mmCIF file with all atom_site columns, C-alpha atoms in Angstrom:
data_model
loop_
_atom_site.group_PDB
_atom_site.id
_atom_site.type_symbol
_atom_site.label_atom_id
_atom_site.label_alt_id
_atom_site.label_comp_id
_atom_site.label_asym_id
_atom_site.label_entity_id
_atom_site.label_seq_id
_atom_site.pdbx_PDB_ins_code
_atom_site.Cartn_x
_atom_site.Cartn_y
_atom_site.Cartn_z
_atom_site.occupancy
_atom_site.B_iso_or_equiv
_atom_site.pdbx_formal_charge
_atom_site.auth_seq_id
_atom_site.auth_comp_id
_atom_site.auth_asym_id
_atom_site.auth_atom_id
_atom_site.pdbx_PDB_model_num
ATOM 1   C CA . MET R 1 1   ? -0.055  0.023  -0.022  1.00 52.00 ? 10  MET R CA 1
ATOM 2   C CA . PRO R 1 2   ? 1.469   3.401  -0.912  1.00 64.00 ? 11  PRO R CA 1
ATOM 3   C CA . GLU R 1 3   ? 2.613   5.312  2.092   1.00 81.00 ? 12  GLU R CA 1
ATOM 4   C CA . LEU R 1 4   ? 0.095   8.287  1.758   1.00 82.00 ? 13  LEU R CA 1
ATOM 5   C CA . LEU R 1 5   ? -2.863  5.862  1.460   1.00 84.00 ? 14  LEU R CA 1
ATOM 6   C CA . ALA R 1 6   ? -1.522  3.967  4.552   1.00 80.00 ? 15  ALA R CA 1
ATOM 7   C CA . GLN R 1 7   ? -1.425  7.151  6.521   1.00 78.00 ? 16  GLN R CA 1
ATOM 8   C CA . GLN R 1 8   ? -4.839  8.193  5.507   1.00 80.00 ? 17  GLN R CA 1
ATOM 9   C CA . ALA R 1 9   ? -6.227  4.783  6.367   1.00 80.00 ? 18  ALA R CA 1
ATOM 10  C CA . ASP R 1 10  ? -4.633  4.807  9.750   1.00 78.00 ? 19  ASP R CA 1
ATOM 11  C CA . PHE R 1 11  ? -5.816  8.363  10.442  1.00 78.00 ? 20  PHE R CA 1
ATOM 12  C CA . ALA R 1 12  ? -9.481  7.567  9.410   1.00 78.00 ? 21  ALA R CA 1
ATOM 13  C CA . ALA R 1 13  ? -9.408  4.400  11.587  1.00 78.00 ? 22  ALA R CA 1
ATOM 14  C CA . ALA R 1 14  ? -8.003  6.285  14.634  1.00 76.00 ? 23  ALA R CA 1
ATOM 15  C CA . LEU R 1 15  ? -10.631 8.978  14.261  1.00 76.00 ? 24  LEU R CA 1
ATOM 16  C CA . ARG R 1 16  ? -13.535 6.463  14.344  1.00 74.00 ? 25  ARG R CA 1
ATOM 17  C CA . ASP R 1 17  ? -11.908 4.349  17.210  1.00 72.00 ? 26  ASP R CA 1
ATOM 18  C CA . GLY R 1 18  ? -9.743  5.710  19.942  1.00 71.00 ? 27  GLY R CA 1
ATOM 19  C CA . GLU R 1 19  ? -8.207  2.237  20.345  1.00 73.00 ? 28  GLU R CA 1
ATOM 20  C CA . ARG R 1 20  ? -6.644  2.597  16.970  1.00 70.00 ? 29  ARG R CA 1
ATOM 21  C CA . THR R 1 21  ? -4.572  5.732  18.025  1.00 72.00 ? 30  THR R CA 1
ATOM 22  C CA . PRO R 1 22  ? -1.272  3.697  18.277  1.00 71.00 ? 31  PRO R CA 1
ATOM 23  C CA . ALA R 1 23  ? -1.650  2.837  14.622  1.00 70.00 ? 32  ALA R CA 1
ATOM 24  C CA . VAL R 1 24  ? -1.553  6.521  13.583  1.00 73.00 ? 33  VAL R CA 1
ATOM 25  C CA . ALA R 1 25  ? 0.914   7.671  16.269  1.00 71.00 ? 34  ALA R CA 1
ATOM 26  C CA . ARG R 1 26  ? 3.769   6.517  14.122  1.00 71.00 ? 35  ARG R CA 1
ATOM 27  C CA . TRP R 1 27  ? 2.745   9.082  11.535  1.00 71.00 ? 36  TRP R CA 1
ATOM 28  C CA . LEU R 1 28  ? 2.379   12.047 13.872  1.00 74.00 ? 37  LEU R CA 1
ATOM 29  C CA . ALA R 1 29  ? 4.835   14.041 15.935  1.00 74.00 ? 38  ALA R CA 1
ATOM 30  C CA . GLY R 1 30  ? 4.676   14.016 19.790  1.00 72.00 ? 39  GLY R CA 1
ATOM 31  C CA . ASP R 1 31  ? 4.297   11.341 22.309  1.00 76.00 ? 40  ASP R CA 1
ATOM 32  C CA . ALA R 1 32  ? 1.287   9.048  22.481  1.00 74.00 ? 41  ALA R CA 1
ATOM 33  C CA . ALA R 1 33  ? -0.602  11.203 25.029  1.00 79.00 ? 42  ALA R CA 1
ATOM 34  C CA . VAL R 1 34  ? -0.120  14.368 22.831  1.00 81.00 ? 43  VAL R CA 1
ATOM 35  C CA . VAL R 1 35  ? -1.212  12.511 19.711  1.00 79.00 ? 44  VAL R CA 1
ATOM 36  C CA . ASP R 1 36  ? -4.322  11.109 21.606  1.00 80.00 ? 45  ASP R CA 1
ATOM 37  C CA . ARG R 1 37  ? -5.279  14.611 22.717  1.00 83.00 ? 46  ARG R CA 1
ATOM 38  C CA . ARG R 1 38  ? -4.914  15.986 19.202  1.00 81.00 ? 47  ARG R CA 1
ATOM 39  C CA . LEU R 1 39  ? -6.974  13.139 17.721  1.00 82.00 ? 48  LEU R CA 1
ATOM 40  C CA . ALA R 1 40  ? -9.628  13.725 20.458  1.00 84.00 ? 49  ALA R CA 1
ATOM 41  C CA . ILE R 1 41  ? -10.210 17.264 18.996  1.00 87.00 ? 50  ILE R CA 1
ATOM 42  C CA . TYR R 1 42  ? -10.716 15.776 15.588  1.00 84.00 ? 51  TYR R CA 1
ATOM 43  C CA . ARG R 1 43  ? -13.129 13.164 16.928  1.00 84.00 ? 52  ARG R CA 1
ATOM 44  C CA . ALA R 1 44  ? -15.172 15.690 18.779  1.00 86.00 ? 53  ALA R CA 1
ATOM 45  C CA . ASN R 1 45  ? -15.391 17.803 15.639  1.00 87.00 ? 54  ASN R CA 1
ATOM 46  C CA . MET R 1 46  ? -16.511 14.787 13.625  1.00 84.00 ? 55  MET R CA 1
ATOM 47  C CA . VAL R 1 47  ? -19.308 13.934 16.079  1.00 84.00 ? 56  VAL R CA 1
ATOM 48  C CA . ALA R 1 48  ? -20.333 17.612 16.209  1.00 89.00 ? 57  ALA R CA 1
ATOM 49  C CA . ALA R 1 49  ? -20.534 17.710 12.330  1.00 88.00 ? 58  ALA R CA 1
ATOM 50  C CA . ALA R 1 50  ? -22.421 14.524 12.225  1.00 88.00 ? 59  ALA R CA 1
ATOM 51  C CA . ASP R 1 51  ? -24.898 15.713 14.800  1.00 92.00 ? 60  ASP R CA 1
ATOM 52  C CA . LYS R 1 52  ? -25.423 19.035 13.023  1.00 93.00 ? 61  LYS R CA 1
ATOM 53  C CA . ALA R 1 53  ? -25.863 17.370 9.546   1.00 93.00 ? 62  ALA R CA 1
ATOM 54  C CA . LEU R 1 54  ? -28.217 14.709 10.823  1.00 95.00 ? 63  LEU R CA 1
ATOM 55  C CA . SER R 1 55  ? -30.212 17.320 12.900  1.00 96.00 ? 64  SER R CA 1
ATOM 56  C CA . ALA R 1 56  ? -30.645 19.382 9.625   1.00 95.00 ? 65  ALA R CA 1
ATOM 57  C CA . ALA R 1 57  ? -31.970 16.328 7.683   1.00 96.00 ? 66  ALA R CA 1
ATOM 58  C CA . TYR R 1 58  ? -33.904 14.683 10.543  1.00 97.00 ? 67  TYR R CA 1
ATOM 59  C CA . PRO R 1 59  ? -35.441 17.402 12.715  1.00 97.00 ? 68  PRO R CA 1
ATOM 60  C CA . VAL R 1 60  ? -38.586 15.335 13.578  1.00 97.00 ? 69  VAL R CA 1
ATOM 61  C CA . VAL R 1 61  ? -36.575 12.210 14.440  1.00 98.00 ? 70  VAL R CA 1
ATOM 62  C CA . ARG R 1 62  ? -34.432 14.446 16.640  1.00 97.00 ? 71  ARG R CA 1
ATOM 63  C CA . GLN R 1 63  ? -37.626 15.879 18.347  1.00 96.00 ? 72  GLN R CA 1
ATOM 64  C CA . ALA R 1 64  ? -38.972 12.425 18.784  1.00 95.00 ? 73  ALA R CA 1
ATOM 65  C CA . VAL R 1 65  ? -36.022 10.950 20.701  1.00 97.00 ? 74  VAL R CA 1
ATOM 66  C CA . GLY R 1 66  ? -34.705 14.199 22.331  1.00 96.00 ? 75  GLY R CA 1
ATOM 67  C CA . ALA R 1 67  ? -31.550 16.247 21.670  1.00 95.00 ? 76  ALA R CA 1
ATOM 68  C CA . GLU R 1 68  ? -29.378 14.156 23.982  1.00 96.00 ? 77  GLU R CA 1
ATOM 69  C CA . PHE R 1 69  ? -30.210 10.795 22.715  1.00 97.00 ? 78  PHE R CA 1
ATOM 70  C CA . PHE R 1 70  ? -30.068 12.021 19.139  1.00 96.00 ? 79  PHE R CA 1
ATOM 71  C CA . HIS R 1 71  ? -26.461 13.321 19.790  1.00 94.00 ? 80  HIS R CA 1
ATOM 72  C CA . ALA R 1 72  ? -25.542 9.825  20.949  1.00 93.00 ? 81  ALA R CA 1
ATOM 73  C CA . LEU R 1 73  ? -27.302 8.289  17.949  1.00 95.00 ? 82  LEU R CA 1
ATOM 74  C CA . ALA R 1 74  ? -25.368 10.609 15.621  1.00 92.00 ? 83  ALA R CA 1
ATOM 75  C CA . ARG R 1 75  ? -22.132 9.570  17.258  1.00 89.00 ? 84  ARG R CA 1
ATOM 76  C CA . GLU R 1 76  ? -22.948 5.810  16.847  1.00 91.00 ? 85  GLU R CA 1
ATOM 77  C CA . PHE R 1 77  ? -24.095 6.299  13.243  1.00 93.00 ? 86  PHE R CA 1
ATOM 78  C CA . GLN R 1 78  ? -21.077 8.345  12.343  1.00 87.00 ? 87  GLN R CA 1
ATOM 79  C CA . ARG R 1 79  ? -18.754 5.736  13.903  1.00 83.00 ? 88  ARG R CA 1
ATOM 80  C CA . GLY R 1 80  ? -20.314 2.926  11.926  1.00 84.00 ? 89  GLY R CA 1
ATOM 81  C CA . THR R 1 81  ? -21.190 4.799  8.770   1.00 84.00 ? 90  THR R CA 1
ATOM 82  C CA . PRO R 1 82  ? -18.495 7.463  8.070   1.00 77.00 ? 91  PRO R CA 1
ATOM 83  C CA . SER R 1 83  ? -19.230 10.012 5.442   1.00 78.00 ? 92  SER R CA 1
ATOM 84  C CA . THR R 1 84  ? -18.040 9.158  1.846   1.00 79.00 ? 93  THR R CA 1
ATOM 85  C CA . SER R 1 85  ? -18.797 12.513 0.466   1.00 79.00 ? 94  SER R CA 1
ATOM 86  C CA . GLY R 1 86  ? -17.464 16.053 1.010   1.00 78.00 ? 95  GLY R CA 1
ATOM 87  C CA . ASP R 1 87  ? -21.037 17.244 0.841   1.00 81.00 ? 96  ASP R CA 1
ATOM 88  C CA . LEU R 1 88  ? -22.537 16.925 4.337   1.00 79.00 ? 97  LEU R CA 1
ATOM 89  C CA . THR R 1 89  ? -26.098 17.199 2.972   1.00 84.00 ? 98  THR R CA 1
ATOM 90  C CA . GLU R 1 90  ? -25.466 13.671 1.630   1.00 88.00 ? 99  GLU R CA 1
ATOM 91  C CA . PHE R 1 91  ? -24.596 12.360 5.097   1.00 89.00 ? 100 PHE R CA 1
ATOM 92  C CA . GLY R 1 92  ? -27.300 10.440 6.676   1.00 93.00 ? 101 GLY R CA 1
ATOM 93  C CA . ALA R 1 93  ? -28.720 8.493  3.743   1.00 93.00 ? 102 ALA R CA 1
ATOM 94  C CA . GLY R 1 94  ? -28.409 5.256  5.607   1.00 94.00 ? 103 GLY R CA 1
ATOM 95  C CA . LEU R 1 95  ? -29.898 6.370  8.928   1.00 96.00 ? 104 LEU R CA 1
ATOM 96  C CA . ALA R 1 96  ? -33.223 4.560  8.461   1.00 97.00 ? 105 ALA R CA 1
ATOM 97  C CA . ALA R 1 97  ? -31.437 1.190  7.890   1.00 96.00 ? 106 ALA R CA 1
ATOM 98  C CA . PHE R 1 98  ? -29.140 1.910  10.811  1.00 96.00 ? 107 PHE R CA 1
ATOM 99  C CA . LEU R 1 99  ? -32.261 2.491  12.987  1.00 97.00 ? 108 LEU R CA 1
ATOM 100 C CA . ASP R 1 100 ? -33.788 -0.723 11.800  1.00 96.00 ? 109 ASP R CA 1
ATOM 101 C CA . ALA R 1 101 ? -30.924 -2.628 13.411  1.00 95.00 ? 110 ALA R CA 1
ATOM 102 C CA . PHE R 1 102 ? -30.121 -0.240 16.304  1.00 95.00 ? 111 PHE R CA 1
ATOM 103 C CA . GLU R 1 103 ? -31.127 -2.099 19.546  1.00 95.00 ? 112 GLU R CA 1
ATOM 104 C CA . HIS R 1 104 ? -31.669 1.088  21.602  1.00 95.00 ? 113 HIS R CA 1
ATOM 105 C CA . VAL R 1 105 ? -34.751 2.130  19.465  1.00 96.00 ? 114 VAL R CA 1
ATOM 106 C CA . ARG R 1 106 ? -36.466 -1.150 19.363  1.00 96.00 ? 115 ARG R CA 1
ATOM 107 C CA . SER R 1 107 ? -39.243 0.299  21.458  1.00 96.00 ? 116 SER R CA 1
ATOM 108 C CA . LEU R 1 108 ? -39.924 2.794  18.654  1.00 97.00 ? 117 LEU R CA 1
ATOM 109 C CA . PRO R 1 109 ? -40.532 0.544  15.632  1.00 96.00 ? 118 PRO R CA 1
ATOM 110 C CA . TRP R 1 110 ? -41.993 3.478  13.679  1.00 97.00 ? 119 TRP R CA 1
ATOM 111 C CA . LEU R 1 111 ? -38.734 5.533  13.976  1.00 98.00 ? 120 LEU R CA 1
ATOM 112 C CA . ALA R 1 112 ? -36.925 3.977  10.941  1.00 98.00 ? 121 ALA R CA 1
ATOM 113 C CA . ASP R 1 113 ? -39.862 4.709  8.636   1.00 98.00 ? 122 ASP R CA 1
ATOM 114 C CA . LEU R 1 114 ? -40.194 8.227  9.997   1.00 98.00 ? 123 LEU R CA 1
ATOM 115 C CA . ALA R 1 115 ? -36.482 8.589  9.088   1.00 98.00 ? 124 ALA R CA 1
ATOM 116 C CA . ARG R 1 116 ? -37.234 7.301  5.673   1.00 98.00 ? 125 ARG R CA 1
ATOM 117 C CA . LEU R 1 117 ? -39.917 10.028 5.203   1.00 98.00 ? 126 LEU R CA 1
ATOM 118 C CA . GLU R 1 118 ? -37.566 12.708 6.459   1.00 98.00 ? 127 GLU R CA 1
ATOM 119 C CA . TRP R 1 119 ? -34.791 11.666 4.093   1.00 97.00 ? 128 TRP R CA 1
ATOM 120 C CA . ALA R 1 120 ? -37.300 11.808 1.206   1.00 97.00 ? 129 ALA R CA 1
ATOM 121 C CA . VAL R 1 121 ? -38.214 15.413 2.343   1.00 96.00 ? 130 VAL R CA 1
ATOM 122 C CA . HIS R 1 122 ? -34.575 16.277 2.717   1.00 95.00 ? 131 HIS R CA 1
ATOM 123 C CA . ARG R 1 123 ? -33.825 15.010 -0.795  1.00 94.00 ? 132 ARG R CA 1
ATOM 124 C CA . ALA R 1 124 ? -36.841 16.796 -2.349  1.00 93.00 ? 133 ALA R CA 1
ATOM 125 C CA . TYR R 1 125 ? -35.818 20.054 -0.854  1.00 91.00 ? 134 TYR R CA 1
ATOM 126 C CA . GLY R 1 126 ? -32.406 19.873 -2.547  1.00 88.00 ? 135 GLY R CA 1
ATOM 127 C CA . ALA R 1 127 ? -33.618 18.179 -5.827  1.00 90.00 ? 136 ALA R CA 1
ATOM 128 C CA . ALA R 1 128 ? -33.192 19.823 -9.308  1.00 88.00 ? 137 ALA R CA 1
ATOM 129 C CA . ASP R 1 129 ? -35.838 22.036 -10.588 1.00 87.00 ? 138 ASP R CA 1
ATOM 130 C CA . ALA R 1 130 ? -38.394 20.271 -12.749 1.00 83.00 ? 139 ALA R CA 1
ATOM 131 C CA . PRO R 1 131 ? -39.120 21.635 -16.267 1.00 81.00 ? 140 PRO R CA 1
ATOM 132 C CA . ALA R 1 132 ? -42.307 23.575 -16.437 1.00 80.00 ? 141 ALA R CA 1
ATOM 133 C CA . TRP R 1 133 ? -45.424 21.840 -17.535 1.00 79.00 ? 142 TRP R CA 1
ATOM 134 C CA . ASP R 1 134 ? -46.183 22.458 -21.139 1.00 85.00 ? 143 ASP R CA 1
ATOM 135 C CA . PRO R 1 135 ? -49.718 21.470 -22.096 1.00 87.00 ? 144 PRO R CA 1
ATOM 136 C CA . ALA R 1 136 ? -49.148 22.773 -25.644 1.00 90.00 ? 145 ALA R CA 1
ATOM 137 C CA . ALA R 1 137 ? -46.337 20.213 -26.289 1.00 87.00 ? 146 ALA R CA 1
ATOM 138 C CA . LEU R 1 138 ? -48.605 17.439 -25.087 1.00 86.00 ? 147 LEU R CA 1
ATOM 139 C CA . ALA R 1 139 ? -51.477 18.674 -27.413 1.00 88.00 ? 148 ALA R CA 1
ATOM 140 C CA . ALA R 1 140 ? -49.010 18.716 -30.291 1.00 91.00 ? 149 ALA R CA 1
ATOM 141 C CA . VAL R 1 141 ? -48.377 14.903 -30.047 1.00 92.00 ? 150 VAL R CA 1
ATOM 142 C CA . GLU R 1 142 ? -49.867 13.157 -33.067 1.00 93.00 ? 151 GLU R CA 1
ATOM 143 C CA . PRO R 1 143 ? -52.933 11.064 -32.191 1.00 91.00 ? 152 PRO R CA 1
ATOM 144 C CA . GLY R 1 144 ? -51.172 7.931  -33.493 1.00 93.00 ? 153 GLY R CA 1
ATOM 145 C CA . ARG R 1 145 ? -48.217 8.422  -31.076 1.00 93.00 ? 154 ARG R CA 1
ATOM 146 C CA . GLN R 1 146 ? -50.168 9.323  -27.982 1.00 90.00 ? 155 GLN R CA 1
ATOM 147 C CA . ALA R 1 147 ? -49.870 5.737  -26.575 1.00 92.00 ? 156 ALA R CA 1
ATOM 148 C CA . GLU R 1 148 ? -46.063 6.366  -26.476 1.00 91.00 ? 157 GLU R CA 1
ATOM 149 C CA . ILE R 1 149 ? -46.458 9.204  -24.000 1.00 89.00 ? 158 ILE R CA 1
ATOM 150 C CA . ARG R 1 150 ? -44.790 8.540  -20.613 1.00 88.00 ? 159 ARG R CA 1
ATOM 151 C CA . PHE R 1 151 ? -44.913 10.856 -17.698 1.00 85.00 ? 160 PHE R CA 1
ATOM 152 C CA . ALA R 1 152 ? -41.902 11.102 -15.421 1.00 86.00 ? 161 ALA R CA 1
ATOM 153 C CA . TRP R 1 153 ? -41.871 12.159 -11.614 1.00 88.00 ? 162 TRP R CA 1
ATOM 154 C CA . SER R 1 154 ? -40.371 15.485 -10.982 1.00 89.00 ? 163 SER R CA 1
ATOM 155 C CA . PRO R 1 155 ? -36.863 15.187 -9.368  1.00 90.00 ? 164 PRO R CA 1
ATOM 156 C CA . GLY R 1 156 ? -37.087 14.548 -5.711  1.00 91.00 ? 165 GLY R CA 1
ATOM 157 C CA . THR R 1 157 ? -40.551 12.887 -5.732  1.00 95.00 ? 166 THR R CA 1
ATOM 158 C CA . ALA R 1 158 ? -40.787 9.836  -3.611  1.00 96.00 ? 167 ALA R CA 1
ATOM 159 C CA . VAL R 1 159 ? -43.444 7.530  -2.122  1.00 97.00 ? 168 VAL R CA 1
ATOM 160 C CA . VAL R 1 160 ? -42.770 6.293  1.384   1.00 98.00 ? 169 VAL R CA 1
ATOM 161 C CA . ALA R 1 161 ? -45.092 3.539  2.646   1.00 98.00 ? 170 ALA R CA 1
ATOM 162 C CA . SER R 1 162 ? -45.249 2.485  6.311   1.00 98.00 ? 171 SER R CA 1
ATOM 163 C CA . ARG R 1 163 ? -47.428 0.332  8.580   1.00 97.00 ? 172 ARG R CA 1
ATOM 164 C CA . PHE R 1 164 ? -47.235 3.326  10.978  1.00 98.00 ? 173 PHE R CA 1
ATOM 165 C CA . PRO R 1 165 ? -48.752 6.744  10.877  1.00 98.00 ? 174 PRO R CA 1
ATOM 166 C CA . ILE R 1 166 ? -45.612 8.507  9.733   1.00 97.00 ? 175 ILE R CA 1
ATOM 167 C CA . VAL R 1 167 ? -47.421 11.325 7.850   1.00 97.00 ? 176 VAL R CA 1
ATOM 168 C CA . ARG R 1 168 ? -49.301 12.248 10.997  1.00 97.00 ? 177 ARG R CA 1
ATOM 169 C CA . LEU R 1 169 ? -46.117 12.052 13.156  1.00 96.00 ? 178 LEU R CA 1
ATOM 170 C CA . TRP R 1 170 ? -44.343 14.276 10.723  1.00 97.00 ? 179 TRP R CA 1
ATOM 171 C CA . THR R 1 171 ? -47.162 16.733 10.474  1.00 96.00 ? 180 THR R CA 1
ATOM 172 C CA . ILE R 1 172 ? -47.688 17.217 14.186  1.00 96.00 ? 181 ILE R CA 1
ATOM 173 C CA . HIS R 1 173 ? -43.932 17.970 14.590  1.00 95.00 ? 182 HIS R CA 1
ATOM 174 C CA . GLN R 1 174 ? -43.934 20.935 12.057  1.00 94.00 ? 183 GLN R CA 1
ATOM 175 C CA . PRO R 1 175 ? -43.553 24.346 13.467  1.00 92.00 ? 184 PRO R CA 1
ATOM 176 C CA . ALA R 1 176 ? -46.785 25.628 11.768  1.00 91.00 ? 185 ALA R CA 1
ATOM 177 C CA . HIS R 1 177 ? -48.866 22.773 13.182  1.00 92.00 ? 186 HIS R CA 1
ATOM 178 C CA . ALA R 1 178 ? -51.740 24.350 15.243  1.00 91.00 ? 187 ALA R CA 1
ATOM 179 C CA . GLY R 1 179 ? -54.181 21.328 15.543  1.00 89.00 ? 188 GLY R CA 1
ATOM 180 C CA . GLU R 1 180 ? -54.371 18.611 18.080  1.00 92.00 ? 189 GLU R CA 1
ATOM 181 C CA . PHE R 1 181 ? -51.681 16.012 18.638  1.00 92.00 ? 190 PHE R CA 1
ATOM 182 C CA . SER R 1 182 ? -53.383 12.627 18.799  1.00 93.00 ? 191 SER R CA 1
ATOM 183 C CA . VAL R 1 183 ? -51.951 9.803  16.807  1.00 94.00 ? 192 VAL R CA 1
ATOM 184 C CA . ALA R 1 184 ? -53.823 6.653  15.696  1.00 95.00 ? 193 ALA R CA 1
ATOM 185 C CA . TRP R 1 185 ? -50.909 4.189  16.133  1.00 95.00 ? 194 TRP R CA 1
ATOM 186 C CA . ASP R 1 186 ? -52.772 1.285  14.337  1.00 94.00 ? 195 ASP R CA 1
ATOM 187 C CA . ARG R 1 187 ? -52.982 3.295  11.120  1.00 96.00 ? 196 ARG R CA 1
ATOM 188 C CA . ALA R 1 188 ? -50.705 2.566  8.153   1.00 98.00 ? 197 ALA R CA 1
ATOM 189 C CA . GLU R 1 189 ? -49.914 5.607  5.960   1.00 98.00 ? 198 GLU R CA 1
ATOM 190 C CA . THR R 1 190 ? -48.109 6.289  2.744   1.00 98.00 ? 199 THR R CA 1
ATOM 191 C CA . ALA R 1 191 ? -46.582 9.640  1.963   1.00 97.00 ? 200 ALA R CA 1
ATOM 192 C CA . LEU R 1 192 ? -46.097 11.277 -1.441  1.00 96.00 ? 201 LEU R CA 1
ATOM 193 C CA . VAL R 1 193 ? -43.203 13.636 -1.112  1.00 96.00 ? 202 VAL R CA 1
ATOM 194 C CA . GLY R 1 194 ? -42.534 16.317 -3.647  1.00 92.00 ? 203 GLY R CA 1
ATOM 195 C CA . ARG R 1 195 ? -41.391 19.903 -3.784  1.00 85.00 ? 204 ARG R CA 1
ATOM 196 C CA . ASP R 1 196 ? -43.955 22.521 -4.622  1.00 78.00 ? 205 ASP R CA 1
ATOM 197 C CA . ARG R 1 197 ? -42.287 25.494 -6.311  1.00 70.00 ? 206 ARG R CA 1
ATOM 198 C CA . LEU R 1 198 ? -39.117 26.847 -4.653  1.00 63.00 ? 207 LEU R CA 1
#
């Protein structure tokens, strides 16, 4: 393995796991205690960045579990699913799958589906603009070719199905919600997510 790649691999491993600090210490100046303190700063910044990015993408999940638990959740998710992109808006795509397997949320079986809905909302918000609807172009299609017409979803459109009332849960956690807060837990719901204007 080329030396630079080895250094990067050791550094990344030490950032995710403090027990791996000795592996990277050979690449860094200072004794082991100094290296460990320096890496601790990086680790703390990584967790803070993960918490901030996930909080932006999953505000309702954060409200549902509380800020302190969400911070711990973000740390565990980041440790097991490090970012593979320089764009932090992409970080968190796998949170729903992580929640499906995360033993500390087994008592909240709806949480992973709520995360799926929130990720769809997050993706819709940043999706490309759709071309404007042109009814004249549709009318101009020759009658013999109308059977070939195919409509496509606008970018960012998604359907999220759940055996839980995820639409209701998402709705009552919105800042503008002024209604009552009851939830029919035995109700399955499907969300159609799309961006209107913007």
